[in-house]
Amino acid sequence: MSVSMTPRLLAPGRDLRALLVKWIVALLVPVAIFTFVWNGEVTFNDLWLTLLSQSKKLLYRDPVVLVQVGIFMLVLYATTMLLAGYLVAADSGRRSNWEIWADVFFYVVVPILLIVLVNHLLIGLGLSVAVFAIYAFVRGRVVKLLNYIPPSPREDIQVFDAAQRRVVISKGKIGGFWFSTILALIWVLADVAFFLAGAAVFSENSLWIWVGLRTVLFPVLGYLLGWVGGWVAARLTLSENGNGGAASNGNGNGRKVGRLRRLQQLSSARIAEEARNLVPNDLPLQSRGAWRFYLILLIVFALFYPALDRALFGSGTAGRLSGYGDLGYYVILALGLNIVVGFAGLLDLGYVAFFVIGTYSWALVGSDQLTALTSIVINPQVLPWLFWPMLIVSALIAALWGVLLGAPTLRLRGDYLAIVTLGFGEIIPIVFLQLEKVTNGSIGIAGIAAPATPSLPPLIPAIEWSSFNPTPFYYLIMALIIFTIFTNVRLRDSRLGRAWIAIREDEIAASSSGINLVRTKLFAFGAGAFFSGIAGAYHAAKLGTVTPKDFSTTDSYMFLAMVVIGGIGSIPGVILGAIVVYSLNVLIIPQLDGMAGDPQNFLHFIRDILPAFRFQYVRNLVFGLLLVCIMIFRPEGLIPSARRRRELHRTAEEAPEVGTLDSVPGTPGFEQEVRVE
Amino acid sequence: MNPELILSLLVLGLATGAIYALIALGYTMVYGIIELINFAHGDIFMIGTLLSLTMMNVFGINASAPPKVFTFDLIWKLAIGCLACFLICAVLGVVIERLAYRPLRNAPRLAPLISAIGVSLILQDGGKLWKGISDIPFPSIPLGFVTVGSVRINFVDILVIILALVLMLALQFLVTRTRMGKAMRAVAQDRDAAALMGVNVNQIISLTFFIGAGLAGAAAFIYSIRFSTTKFTIGYELGLIAFTCAVLGGIGNIVGAMLGGLVIGLVGAFVSLIPPSVLPNGGDAWRNAVIFAILILILVFRPSGILGQQVPEKV
């Protein structure tokens, strides 16, 4: 960073121009693919037309849906403009264009294209994870082959003065401005091309107002949002007055401890981690600043997804939403198991037991079974409302069982524990199957009530909770997932969470440092089971029926596969693992079977060779192969937690330096050098 | 209580117990030498049962047309079948060790365990692909029976018990009396020290897997003579039970595994005496639950098992 003069907007210098080219290409390609290949433009045009004219057969008759889609589209474009500003401001410019473009291509463009191609969000994502894995592998090989050493971010940690921070902000402005200007121009060109090709939409004159408005507004908006992006980047610099814009940490003496000082005190491995979030850095795409924008995008997408689904994937929304509701409880289960396996390092192979307990907790209360068992009659109007307290109660019951089953196993070492929990996973479904008086045995319990929500007719419309209307369940599971993630993050960073990790690393050392092993392990079991109780109650309410057949011990293996594939102990990794396992299990494999069964399809040849073969039969084989391969080739999982990555790659990062010793062994100098006091 | 019922249950318990014990030996040997619970071991047994079915078909013994009378010819066929099962399963065990466990020898403890679970899943689906998902009947072998009082005791049961005993004695001899056995015990005690003394550790570990998996194969063949059906999930169920036997006897202890097998076999047989008034649907439906409850109780109250010694954890 030798530039201290503020760069100009219209004629940026040569360095800045190179950065602009790099990031505008990197961002424009995915945005353009979304806009022109997928449904972005059509959706926006339709939105505009619905707003101004009543004439057409329109996508969005419902104003609520209209508003939601509109907000999402606005947030989408605004966030990319913010990102453009941030990335231009935050990049150190040392990584080559092609490296960044390849990353963007494989991690962003390929998923979008795959999703568009298969026209299904999760199948597309599941397939792209396979592409990620191949890409990461090939990339590693190529880097090794070319002997390419990427610049390490920790070397250029330096303090910024006010002028340099102003440069960062103005780079953001310039980045946002040029990105949105070019986007607007491309969009106008595309519109003109569509018009010349005779697209029907352009018969509406009001559409041209939108085109004009957009073309003028985009650069202005881009300038302002780029400013914000640059400001975010400037906050992440190491600055003179302590702490990069944020309030400085004062300690007891009132002495300011700057970020630089803090960085200097960290281990070298931690510095590499932390420096990734400083500005400028070599990988701004992966920095904390950029993650904020991704998160905004992700949250808005998840929030408005039920409205968006039709615009993006066409008909069949209800079925898909219901599927995502199911995916949601996989995610919660995986996160719960992650507490036990990932944080505390206790291999639990009977996790399905707690899920069964949670499911039956609500099933027994929320159906006629309660009356049959205890002859307590609950007003059917009131029963659905009991779901909300029971959600907590089922979780607590499951947690209690977690503690009860965990207690006898505390003295056991890792592998015995695995077997005992496996035994529990086997016993509990048998108990629920055989206790016919309570659980109806193999017939199961039907007619479990769905939850109810308050309605105040003019303001809050009544919500129909039934298996035919998956939208409320989608929002319910979203809320539960957010709650679970939040709790998991807070638990991980708490004193208890650190104790779990200490136990995972070395039980004896942890106990010697004053960690109460019994209590800590029991908390891990209880917390893990708590979340499976939540997932169970949700599952019972959504499905409406429960039978012991729904649960098998191999489910526990599946849950373990989610945790292991994603990355043991890593919260985003585990969520990704759940998505991968779910899409393999419920979407991709049945899809393949359907394709093989169709005589028109190219996969049909499998039926000709092996008539009895079904892809379903090899489901566990695929999971098994994944488990073995991950353990051997990438034990940290797809998205490793920071700690685990450091652990597993410490030796690679901190290879002993050649020539550390100055003297030859045997000489007096050597003796002096290596002598230990 | 009916003494004839007890006698027949006793024989049944001893026969199943002998099979459990043979499988348990594989668990206990592998655990003793590399401290890994080989989750795939039960599934090697399952593959063994499918293999023995193929063997019998090769020798012309079919489930649809089982041999009517016993001939000496049959003994040879059975002996060769058992040997072939032993060898193929043993090789399978070595291959699994080479591919899935050896790369993880120095990884954190959880890694080989998860890898073992993965191998177990792979073998299960392999069995599913090979013979389908339904129960597969074995041909019945007419070995005759003796009548004690009014109880019919099949020669099969006696043969099973004798075969298992012979194999266990051979193993005991191998481990305690031969050079190879000495090397195995040395590796189990301290891998590094054994390597320094000139023991080829990898070879010995492979050998352990060879013998353990081979015993599972032999057990599978014996099982296919004694019982009527198999299925791809059988390895999982029997494997868990056999592991219970290994733990009951004291894991790492060969005599203990035999003892544990017999005890669990008898418990499994006598569970059916529990009347429906105590457990709904009678004891049979709860057999696995009872066995796992025993496992949990042992682990809680005497984790070292009947014959094992409490080993202080190495730091």
Short mmCIF file of C-alpha atoms in Angstrom, two decimals, chain A residues 341 345-347 349 408-409 411-427 430-437 506-508 553-554 557-558 560 564 568 613-614 616-628 631-632 635 644 648, chain B residues 31 35-37 39 99-101 103-104 108-126 128-129 132-133 236-237 240 243-244 247 251 280-281 285-286 288-290 292-293 295-296 299-304 310-311 313-315:
data_model
loop_
_atom_site.label_atom_id
_atom_site.label_comp_id
_atom_site.label_asym_id
_atom_site.label_seq_id
_atom_site.Cartn_x
_atom_site.Cartn_y
_atom_site.Cartn_z
CA VAL A 341 -19.21 -35.89 18.56
CA GLY A 345 -15.40 -35.89 21.01
CA LEU A 346 -17.73 -38.59 22.36
CA LEU A 347 -18.68 -40.94 19.56
CA LEU A 349 -23.82 -44.10 17.60
CA PRO A 408 -23.46 -44.93 33.07
CA THR A 409 -21.14 -44.51 30.11
CA ARG A 411 -16.30 -44.06 32.80
CA LEU A 412 -15.87 -45.54 29.36
CA ARG A 413 -13.28 -44.62 26.83
CA GLY A 414 -14.19 -43.48 23.33
CA ASP A 415 -14.74 -46.77 21.58
CA TYR A 416 -16.65 -48.49 24.37
CA LEU A 417 -18.88 -45.49 24.47
CA ALA A 418 -19.61 -45.95 20.77
CA ILE A 419 -20.75 -49.51 21.38
CA VAL A 420 -22.89 -48.68 24.38
CA THR A 421 -24.65 -45.87 22.58
CA LEU A 422 -25.11 -48.20 19.64
CA GLY A 423 -26.77 -50.60 22.05
CA PHE A 424 -29.10 -47.85 23.27
CA GLY A 425 -29.92 -46.96 19.70
CA GLU A 426 -30.92 -50.59 19.25
CA ILE A 427 -32.85 -50.98 22.50
CA ILE A 430 -37.35 -52.20 20.35
CA VAL A 431 -38.90 -50.79 23.51
CA PHE A 432 -41.20 -48.49 21.54
CA LEU A 433 -42.11 -51.35 19.23
CA GLN A 434 -42.91 -53.82 21.99
CA LEU A 435 -44.66 -51.59 24.51
CA GLU A 436 -47.89 -51.93 22.59
CA LYS A 437 -50.11 -50.61 25.31
CA ASP A 506 -7.00 -34.73 26.00
CA GLU A 507 -9.23 -36.00 28.72
CA ILE A 508 -6.52 -36.42 31.31
CA THR A 553 -30.27 -47.88 13.76
CA THR A 554 -28.61 -47.12 10.45
CA TYR A 557 -24.88 -43.80 10.96
CA MET A 558 -26.48 -41.38 8.56
CA LEU A 560 -22.80 -39.45 11.86
CA VAL A 564 -18.16 -36.29 9.40
CA ILE A 568 -16.37 -32.58 12.71
CA PHE A 613 -30.52 -53.37 -9.22
CA ARG A 614 -31.84 -50.25 -7.53
CA GLN A 616 -31.57 -47.30 -3.30
CA TYR A 617 -29.73 -50.50 -2.40
CA VAL A 618 -26.35 -48.83 -2.59
CA ARG A 619 -27.30 -45.85 -0.44
CA ASN A 620 -25.32 -47.05 2.56
CA LEU A 621 -22.50 -48.10 0.30
CA VAL A 622 -22.19 -44.53 -0.88
CA PHE A 623 -22.23 -43.25 2.71
CA GLY A 624 -19.69 -45.87 3.73
CA LEU A 625 -17.37 -44.96 0.89
CA LEU A 626 -17.74 -41.30 1.76
CA LEU A 627 -16.90 -41.97 5.40
CA VAL A 628 -13.79 -43.99 4.57
CA MET A 631 -11.30 -40.12 6.96
CA ILE A 632 -8.33 -41.02 4.79
CA PRO A 635 -10.27 -35.91 7.88
CA ARG A 644 -9.30 -28.47 13.36
CA LEU A 648 -4.35 -31.09 11.06
CA TYR B 31 -8.90 -54.83 19.77
CA GLU B 35 -7.24 -50.98 20.14
CA LEU B 36 -9.80 -50.63 17.38
CA ILE B 37 -13.35 -51.88 17.47
CA PHE B 39 -17.17 -52.58 13.19
CA LEU B 99 -7.11 -50.07 2.57
CA ALA B 100 -9.18 -48.59 5.36
CA TYR B 101 -7.26 -48.87 8.62
CA PRO B 103 -3.57 -45.28 6.41
CA LEU B 104 -5.11 -44.15 9.70
CA PRO B 108 -6.73 -39.50 16.11
CA ARG B 109 -8.65 -42.34 17.73
CA LEU B 110 -11.98 -41.43 16.23
CA ALA B 111 -10.72 -41.69 12.65
CA PRO B 112 -10.23 -45.47 12.26
CA LEU B 113 -13.45 -46.04 14.18
CA ILE B 114 -15.43 -43.95 11.71
CA SER B 115 -13.59 -45.60 8.85
CA ALA B 116 -14.61 -49.00 10.28
CA ILE B 117 -18.24 -47.90 10.37
CA GLY B 118 -17.87 -46.87 6.74
CA VAL B 119 -16.46 -50.29 5.78
CA SER B 120 -19.31 -51.94 7.64
CA LEU B 121 -21.85 -49.97 5.60
CA ILE B 122 -20.03 -50.83 2.38
CA LEU B 123 -20.01 -54.56 3.16
CA GLN B 124 -23.68 -54.51 4.13
CA ASP B 125 -24.68 -53.01 0.83
CA GLY B 126 -22.28 -55.32 -0.94
CA LYS B 128 -27.45 -56.60 -0.42
CA LEU B 129 -26.29 -56.23 -4.00
CA GLY B 132 -30.83 -59.17 -2.52
CA ILE B 133 -32.73 -57.87 0.48
CA TYR B 236 -24.72 -56.12 12.12
CA GLU B 237 -26.92 -57.90 14.65
CA LEU B 240 -23.01 -56.44 18.06
CA PHE B 243 -18.88 -57.75 20.61
CA THR B 244 -20.90 -58.02 23.79
CA VAL B 247 -16.53 -57.34 26.33
CA ILE B 251 -11.72 -57.58 25.62
CA PRO B 280 -44.92 -57.82 26.68
CA ASN B 281 -44.88 -60.33 23.80
CA ALA B 285 -39.00 -60.23 21.17
CA TRP B 286 -36.71 -58.65 23.74
CA ASN B 288 -31.45 -58.20 21.71
CA ALA B 289 -32.60 -55.62 24.23
CA VAL B 290 -31.68 -57.98 27.07
CA PHE B 292 -27.45 -55.08 25.10
CA ALA B 293 -28.67 -54.31 28.58
CA LEU B 295 -23.47 -55.22 27.74
CA ILE B 296 -24.24 -51.86 29.27
CA LEU B 299 -19.41 -51.87 30.94
CA VAL B 300 -20.73 -49.83 33.81
CA PHE B 301 -19.86 -52.16 36.66
CA ARG B 302 -16.93 -54.17 35.41
CA PRO B 303 -15.54 -52.69 32.21
CA SER B 304 -12.64 -55.11 32.26
CA GLN B 310 -8.06 -53.35 34.67
CA VAL B 311 -5.45 -51.59 32.56
CA GLU B 313 -4.79 -45.65 30.75
CA LYS B 314 -1.51 -44.73 29.13
CA VAL B 315 -0.73 -41.04 29.20
#
